[in-house]
CSV table of C-alpha atoms in Angstrom, one decimal:
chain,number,residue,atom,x,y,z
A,1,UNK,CA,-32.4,5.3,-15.7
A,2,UNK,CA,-31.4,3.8,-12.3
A,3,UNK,CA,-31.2,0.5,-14.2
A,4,UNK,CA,-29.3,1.3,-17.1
A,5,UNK,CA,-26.5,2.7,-14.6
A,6,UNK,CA,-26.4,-0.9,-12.8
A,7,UNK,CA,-26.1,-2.3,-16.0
A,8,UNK,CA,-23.8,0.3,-16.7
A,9,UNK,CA,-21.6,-0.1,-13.8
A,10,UNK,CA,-21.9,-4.2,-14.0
A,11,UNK,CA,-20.5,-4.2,-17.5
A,12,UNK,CA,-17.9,-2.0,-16.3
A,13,UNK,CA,-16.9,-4.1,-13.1
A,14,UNK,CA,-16.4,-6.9,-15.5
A,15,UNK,CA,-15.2,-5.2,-18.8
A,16,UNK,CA,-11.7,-3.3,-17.0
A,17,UNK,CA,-10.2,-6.2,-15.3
A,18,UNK,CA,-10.8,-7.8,-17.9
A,19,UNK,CA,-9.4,-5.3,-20.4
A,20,UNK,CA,-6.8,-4.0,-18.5
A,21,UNK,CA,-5.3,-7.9,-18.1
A,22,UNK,CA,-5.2,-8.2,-21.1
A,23,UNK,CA,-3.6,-5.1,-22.3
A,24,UNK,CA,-0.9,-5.6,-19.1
A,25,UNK,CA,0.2,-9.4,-21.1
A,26,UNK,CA,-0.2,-8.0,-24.5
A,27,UNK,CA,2.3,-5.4,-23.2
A,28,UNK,CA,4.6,-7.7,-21.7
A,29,UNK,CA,4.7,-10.3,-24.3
A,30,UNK,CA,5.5,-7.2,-27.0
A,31,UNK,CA,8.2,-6.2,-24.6
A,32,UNK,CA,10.0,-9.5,-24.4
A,33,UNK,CA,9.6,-10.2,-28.0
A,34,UNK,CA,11.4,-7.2,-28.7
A,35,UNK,CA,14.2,-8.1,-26.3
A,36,UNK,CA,14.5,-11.3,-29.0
A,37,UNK,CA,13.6,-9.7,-32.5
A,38,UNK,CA,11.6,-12.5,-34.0
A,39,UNK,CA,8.6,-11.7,-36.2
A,40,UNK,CA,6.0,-14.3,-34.5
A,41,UNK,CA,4.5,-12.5,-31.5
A,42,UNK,CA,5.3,-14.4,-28.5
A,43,UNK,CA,8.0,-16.2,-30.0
A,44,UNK,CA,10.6,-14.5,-28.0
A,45,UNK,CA,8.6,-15.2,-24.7
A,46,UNK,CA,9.0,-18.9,-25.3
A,47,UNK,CA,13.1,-18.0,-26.4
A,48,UNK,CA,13.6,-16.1,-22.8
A,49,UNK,CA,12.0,-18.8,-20.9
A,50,UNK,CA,13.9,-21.9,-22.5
A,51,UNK,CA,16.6,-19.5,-22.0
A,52,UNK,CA,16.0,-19.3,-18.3
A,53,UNK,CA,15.2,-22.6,-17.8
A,54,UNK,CA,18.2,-24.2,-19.4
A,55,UNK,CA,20.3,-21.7,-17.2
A,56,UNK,CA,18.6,-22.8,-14.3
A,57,UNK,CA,19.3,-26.8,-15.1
A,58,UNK,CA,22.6,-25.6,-16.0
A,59,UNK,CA,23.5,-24.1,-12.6
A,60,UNK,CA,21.9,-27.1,-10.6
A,61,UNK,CA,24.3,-29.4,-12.1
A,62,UNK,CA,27.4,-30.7,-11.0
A,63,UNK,CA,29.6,-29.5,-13.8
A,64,UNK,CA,28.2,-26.2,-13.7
A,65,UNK,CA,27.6,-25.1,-10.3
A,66,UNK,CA,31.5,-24.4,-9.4
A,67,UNK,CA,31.4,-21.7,-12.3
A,68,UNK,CA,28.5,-20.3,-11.4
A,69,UNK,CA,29.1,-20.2,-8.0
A,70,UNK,CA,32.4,-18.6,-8.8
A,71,UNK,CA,30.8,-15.7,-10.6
A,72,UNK,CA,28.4,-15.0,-8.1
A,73,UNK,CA,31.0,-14.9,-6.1
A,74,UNK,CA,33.3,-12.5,-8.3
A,75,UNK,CA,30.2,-10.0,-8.4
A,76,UNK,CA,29.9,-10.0,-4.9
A,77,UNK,CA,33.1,-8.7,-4.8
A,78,UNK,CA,32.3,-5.7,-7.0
A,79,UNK,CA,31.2,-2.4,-4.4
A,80,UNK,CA,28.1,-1.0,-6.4
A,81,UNK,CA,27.3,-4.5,-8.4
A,82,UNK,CA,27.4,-6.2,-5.4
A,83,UNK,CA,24.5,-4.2,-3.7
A,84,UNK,CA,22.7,-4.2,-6.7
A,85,UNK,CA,22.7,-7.7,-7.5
A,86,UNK,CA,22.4,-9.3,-4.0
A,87,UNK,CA,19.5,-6.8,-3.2
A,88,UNK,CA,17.7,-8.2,-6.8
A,89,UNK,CA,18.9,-12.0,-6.1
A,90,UNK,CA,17.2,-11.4,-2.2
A,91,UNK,CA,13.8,-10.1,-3.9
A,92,UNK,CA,13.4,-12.7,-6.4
A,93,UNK,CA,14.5,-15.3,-3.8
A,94,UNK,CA,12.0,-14.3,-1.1
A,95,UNK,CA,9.3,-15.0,-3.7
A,96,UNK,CA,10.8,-18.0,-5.3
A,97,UNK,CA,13.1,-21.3,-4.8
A,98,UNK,CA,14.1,-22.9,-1.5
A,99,UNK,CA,14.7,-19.7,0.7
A,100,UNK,CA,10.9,-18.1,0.2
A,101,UNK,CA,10.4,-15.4,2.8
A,102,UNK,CA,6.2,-14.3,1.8
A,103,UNK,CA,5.1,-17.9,2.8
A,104,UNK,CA,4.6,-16.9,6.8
A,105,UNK,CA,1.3,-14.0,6.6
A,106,UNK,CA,1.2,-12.6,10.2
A,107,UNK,CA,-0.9,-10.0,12.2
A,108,UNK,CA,0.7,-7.9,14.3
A,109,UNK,CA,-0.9,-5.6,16.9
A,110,UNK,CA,0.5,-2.1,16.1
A,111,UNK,CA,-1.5,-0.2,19.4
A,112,UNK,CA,-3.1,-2.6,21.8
A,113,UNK,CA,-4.6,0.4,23.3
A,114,UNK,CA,-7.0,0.6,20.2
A,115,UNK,CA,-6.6,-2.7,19.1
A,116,UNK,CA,-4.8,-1.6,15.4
A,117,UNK,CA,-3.6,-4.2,13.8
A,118,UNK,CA,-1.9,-5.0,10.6
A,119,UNK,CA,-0.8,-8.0,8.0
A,120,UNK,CA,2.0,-8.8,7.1
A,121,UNK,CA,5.1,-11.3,6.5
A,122,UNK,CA,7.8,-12.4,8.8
A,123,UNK,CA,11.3,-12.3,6.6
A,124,UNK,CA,13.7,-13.2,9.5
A,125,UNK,CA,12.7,-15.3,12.6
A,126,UNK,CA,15.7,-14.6,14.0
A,127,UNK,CA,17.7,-11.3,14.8
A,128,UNK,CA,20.0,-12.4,17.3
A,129,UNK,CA,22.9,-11.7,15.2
A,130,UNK,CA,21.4,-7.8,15.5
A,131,UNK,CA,21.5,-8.6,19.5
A,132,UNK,CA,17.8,-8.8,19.0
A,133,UNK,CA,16.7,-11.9,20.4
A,134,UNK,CA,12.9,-11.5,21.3
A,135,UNK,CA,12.4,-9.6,17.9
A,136,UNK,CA,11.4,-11.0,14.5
A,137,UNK,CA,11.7,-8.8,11.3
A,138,UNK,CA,7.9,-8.1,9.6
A,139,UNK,CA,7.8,-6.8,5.8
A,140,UNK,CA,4.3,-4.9,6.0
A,141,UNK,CA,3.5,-4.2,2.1
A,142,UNK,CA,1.1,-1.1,1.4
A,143,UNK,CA,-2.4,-1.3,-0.6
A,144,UNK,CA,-2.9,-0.7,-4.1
A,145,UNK,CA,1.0,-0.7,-4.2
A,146,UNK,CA,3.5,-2.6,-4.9
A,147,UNK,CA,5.9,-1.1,-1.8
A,148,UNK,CA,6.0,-1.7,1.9
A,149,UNK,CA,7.4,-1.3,5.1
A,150,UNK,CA,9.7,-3.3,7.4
A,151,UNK,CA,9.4,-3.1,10.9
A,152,UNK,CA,11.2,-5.4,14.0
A,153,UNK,CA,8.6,-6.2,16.6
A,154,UNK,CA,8.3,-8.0,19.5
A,155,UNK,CA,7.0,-11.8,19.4
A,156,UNK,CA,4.3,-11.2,21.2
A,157,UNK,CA,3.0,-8.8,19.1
A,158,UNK,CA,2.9,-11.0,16.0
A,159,UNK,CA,0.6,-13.6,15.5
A,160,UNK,CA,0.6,-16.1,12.7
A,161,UNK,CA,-2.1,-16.7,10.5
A,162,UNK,CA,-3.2,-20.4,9.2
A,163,UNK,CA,-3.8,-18.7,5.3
A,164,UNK,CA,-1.6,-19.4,2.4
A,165,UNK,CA,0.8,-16.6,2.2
A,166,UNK,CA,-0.4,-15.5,-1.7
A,167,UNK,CA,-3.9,-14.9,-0.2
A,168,UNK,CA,-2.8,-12.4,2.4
A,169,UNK,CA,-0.9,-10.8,-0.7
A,170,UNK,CA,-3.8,-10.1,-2.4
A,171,UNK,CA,-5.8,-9.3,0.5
A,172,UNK,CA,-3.6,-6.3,1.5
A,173,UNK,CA,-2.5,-5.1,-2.2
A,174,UNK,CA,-6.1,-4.7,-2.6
A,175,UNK,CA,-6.8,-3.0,0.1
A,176,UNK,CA,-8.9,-5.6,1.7
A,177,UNK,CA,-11.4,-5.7,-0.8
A,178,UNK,CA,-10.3,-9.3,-2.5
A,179,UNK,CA,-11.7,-11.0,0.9
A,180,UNK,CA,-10.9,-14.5,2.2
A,181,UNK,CA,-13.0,-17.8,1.0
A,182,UNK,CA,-13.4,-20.5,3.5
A,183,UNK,CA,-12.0,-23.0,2.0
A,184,UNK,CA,-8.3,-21.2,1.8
A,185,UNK,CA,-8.4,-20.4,5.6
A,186,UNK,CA,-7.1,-23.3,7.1
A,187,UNK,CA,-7.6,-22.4,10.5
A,188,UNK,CA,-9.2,-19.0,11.2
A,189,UNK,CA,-7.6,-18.5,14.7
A,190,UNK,CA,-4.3,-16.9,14.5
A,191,UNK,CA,-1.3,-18.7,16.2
A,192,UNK,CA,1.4,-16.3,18.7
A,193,UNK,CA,4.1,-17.0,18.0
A,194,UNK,CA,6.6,-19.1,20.3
């Protein structure tokens, strides 16, 4: 009995992950394709990201760029739009392009009484303009969520970590239980920060 529950649980430790991936990009690719009705599944995927892409070649050219920078700038404008779409522009920027802001994984020491500490990711460096200037901003996202919290903290409670910024992602949305691998810790002593 004792083995057939191993194998049991084995198969089910592979067979979820596994199932529930799948089901999570059959989902999306069914949702996409019925943004663009077209009746070859994942047809409409490949529409939206030609779509996307050409926009995004669009608005790097020279011809371009004034018009789009106008708009942006006319939405900004806009009370409610403007929070909504400088909020959603700030998310999808600290993830992608030039002005990342999840690429610096920190610990922090939350109680150096009992020696608590936390990950996380400094998103500003800099807080003088807050009159602020020992404090850096630290995004702290929550396990088995996709939420977080943002705290300002001294510098010398902050302590950079050599590990690429993705890794410490998974590390704390999992709850710790997707560990580190050697090879994607650079250097396993964290750095203070200066």
């Amino acid at each position: 009995m004792n083995r057939f529950l191993k194998y049991f649980f084995r198969g089910l430790l592979f067979l979820v992950p596994l199932a529930l991936t799948v089901y999570i990009v059959i989902v999306s690719i069914q949702w996409l394709d019925n943004i663009i009705d077209v009746a070859l599944p994942g047809v409409g995927l490949v529409i939206i990201l030609a779509i996307i892409t050409m926009f995004g070649y669009l608005a790097s050219t020279l011809l371009a760029r004034p018009l789009f920078d106008a708009m942006e700038r006319a939405l900004v404008k806009i009370p409610l739009v403007s929070l909504i779409y400088t909020s959603i522009k700030d998310l999808i920027s600290a993830f992608v392009g030039e002005k990342r802001k999840f690429d610096q994984p920190v610990v922090v020491v939350m109680d150096a009484h009992t020696g608590l500490k936390k990950f996380g990711f400094i998103t500003q460096d800099d807080l003088n303009v807050l009159d602020m200037p020992g404090d850096v901003a630290v995004y702290l996202p929550h396990s088995y969520n996709f939420s977080g919290n943002l705290y300002i903290l001294p510098r010398d409670r902050v302590s950079r970590l050599d590990v690429p910024g993705s890794e410490v992602m998974k590390f704390i949305v999992s709850g710790g239980v997707s560990g580190f691998s050697e090879a994607e810790i650079v250097d396993p002593k964290a750095t203070r920060i200066e």
